[in-house]
Amino acid sequence: MSAAEPQTRPAPPAAPADGSALTRPRRKERQPALSRAQIVAAAVRLLDAEGIEELSMRKLGTGMGAAATSLYRHVTGKDELIELVLDEVYGELEVPGAASAAEWRDAVCRGGHELRAMALRHPWVASVIGRVGPARLGPNLMRVSERMLALFRTGGFPADEAEPAMRAVISYVVGATTGEAAHLSLLARGGRSEQEWLEGRDPRKLREENFDYGLQRVLDGLETRLSRG
């Protein structure tokens, strides 16, 4: 071939006459692999942002870019998911210890404030905590319950009264926090902060003081019961 002769390039292969390359079904894109931990974390984010009323397997899957059916490989349904997310947020709690009977009340008080703070970070918690029975407690819930129960035993409560005493404190904390959480969720859905709603007042400090007052009175009663033997 001379230098003046134009070079030719091979022509691209012709499409099949029957158009099969165009009509062949495309491969379905693979959905991302999921784990139970990822599902639980995504559910906590959804609940924190939108509340328990908006939780569904379909909506959760859509938010994760996956079909609801793929979630069921890791979670049997919404009820189990609620158990898992509740145990997940209980993992945030650190129950203080008590080295002696003299320290039980202060430790229980701090534990109560910790539980309240967690429930306000996740306002849906107060509305679902009663759904999980003792037989379905996860590892974090078990850990918190056992450490809290140990505080009452250290304080000197008899074996048959330590657990009811603990439940009295937790019932107060959950009951007092339910109204607070509902109030904060309502403001958030309206696009306002509590500070804006109250125009410069300090509502957080007031709520904490009210909560602590009630908690102290519950502990007063338990301490009186303890002193009577």
Tab-separated table of N, CA and C in Angstrom, residues 6 20 27 40 73 121-122 141 145 149 191 194 201 209 212:
chain	number	residue	atom	x	y	z
A	6	PRO	N	-5.388	5.960	0.600
A	6	PRO	CA	-6.109	6.137	1.884
A	6	PRO	C	-6.255	4.799	2.608
A	20	SER	N	-32.499	-8.631	17.467
A	20	SER	CA	-32.493	-9.241	18.793
A	20	SER	C	-31.645	-8.461	19.786
A	27	ARG	N	-30.703	-6.986	31.576
A	27	ARG	CA	-30.519	-7.640	32.863
A	27	ARG	C	-30.990	-6.725	33.986
A	40	VAL	N	-31.715	-2.011	60.502
A	40	VAL	CA	-32.057	-1.421	61.800
A	40	VAL	C	-31.627	0.042	61.853
A	73	ARG	N	-35.767	-11.048	54.329
A	73	ARG	CA	-34.743	-12.076	54.486
A	73	ARG	C	-33.997	-11.919	55.806
A	121	ARG	N	-34.250	11.934	72.429
A	121	ARG	CA	-33.504	11.884	71.164
A	121	ARG	C	-34.267	11.063	70.137
A	122	HIS	N	-35.028	10.087	70.614
A	122	HIS	CA	-35.803	9.205	69.742
A	122	HIS	C	-37.255	9.237	70.232
A	141	LEU	N	-31.344	-4.192	76.029
A	141	LEU	CA	-32.411	-4.049	77.020
A	141	LEU	C	-32.139	-4.910	78.251
A	145	SER	N	-31.588	-3.424	82.017
A	145	SER	CA	-32.481	-3.898	83.077
A	145	SER	C	-31.695	-4.536	84.217
A	149	LEU	N	-31.511	-3.090	87.955
A	149	LEU	CA	-31.985	-3.951	89.040
A	149	LEU	C	-30.902	-4.121	90.105
A	191	GLY	N	-42.222	22.275	61.568
A	191	GLY	CA	-41.068	23.045	61.102
A	191	GLY	C	-40.584	24.085	62.091
A	194	GLU	N	-38.659	24.209	69.567
A	194	GLU	CA	-39.337	24.569	70.807
A	194	GLU	C	-38.946	25.979	71.248
A	201	ARG	N	-37.978	31.956	75.820
A	201	ARG	CA	-37.934	31.356	77.157
A	201	ARG	C	-37.037	30.119	77.139
A	209	GLU	N	-36.382	20.394	85.113
A	209	GLU	CA	-36.690	20.605	86.533
A	209	GLU	C	-37.986	19.894	86.930
A	212	ASP	N	-37.287	16.140	87.054
A	212	ASP	CA	-36.494	15.751	88.211
A	212	ASP	C	-37.310	15.840	89.503
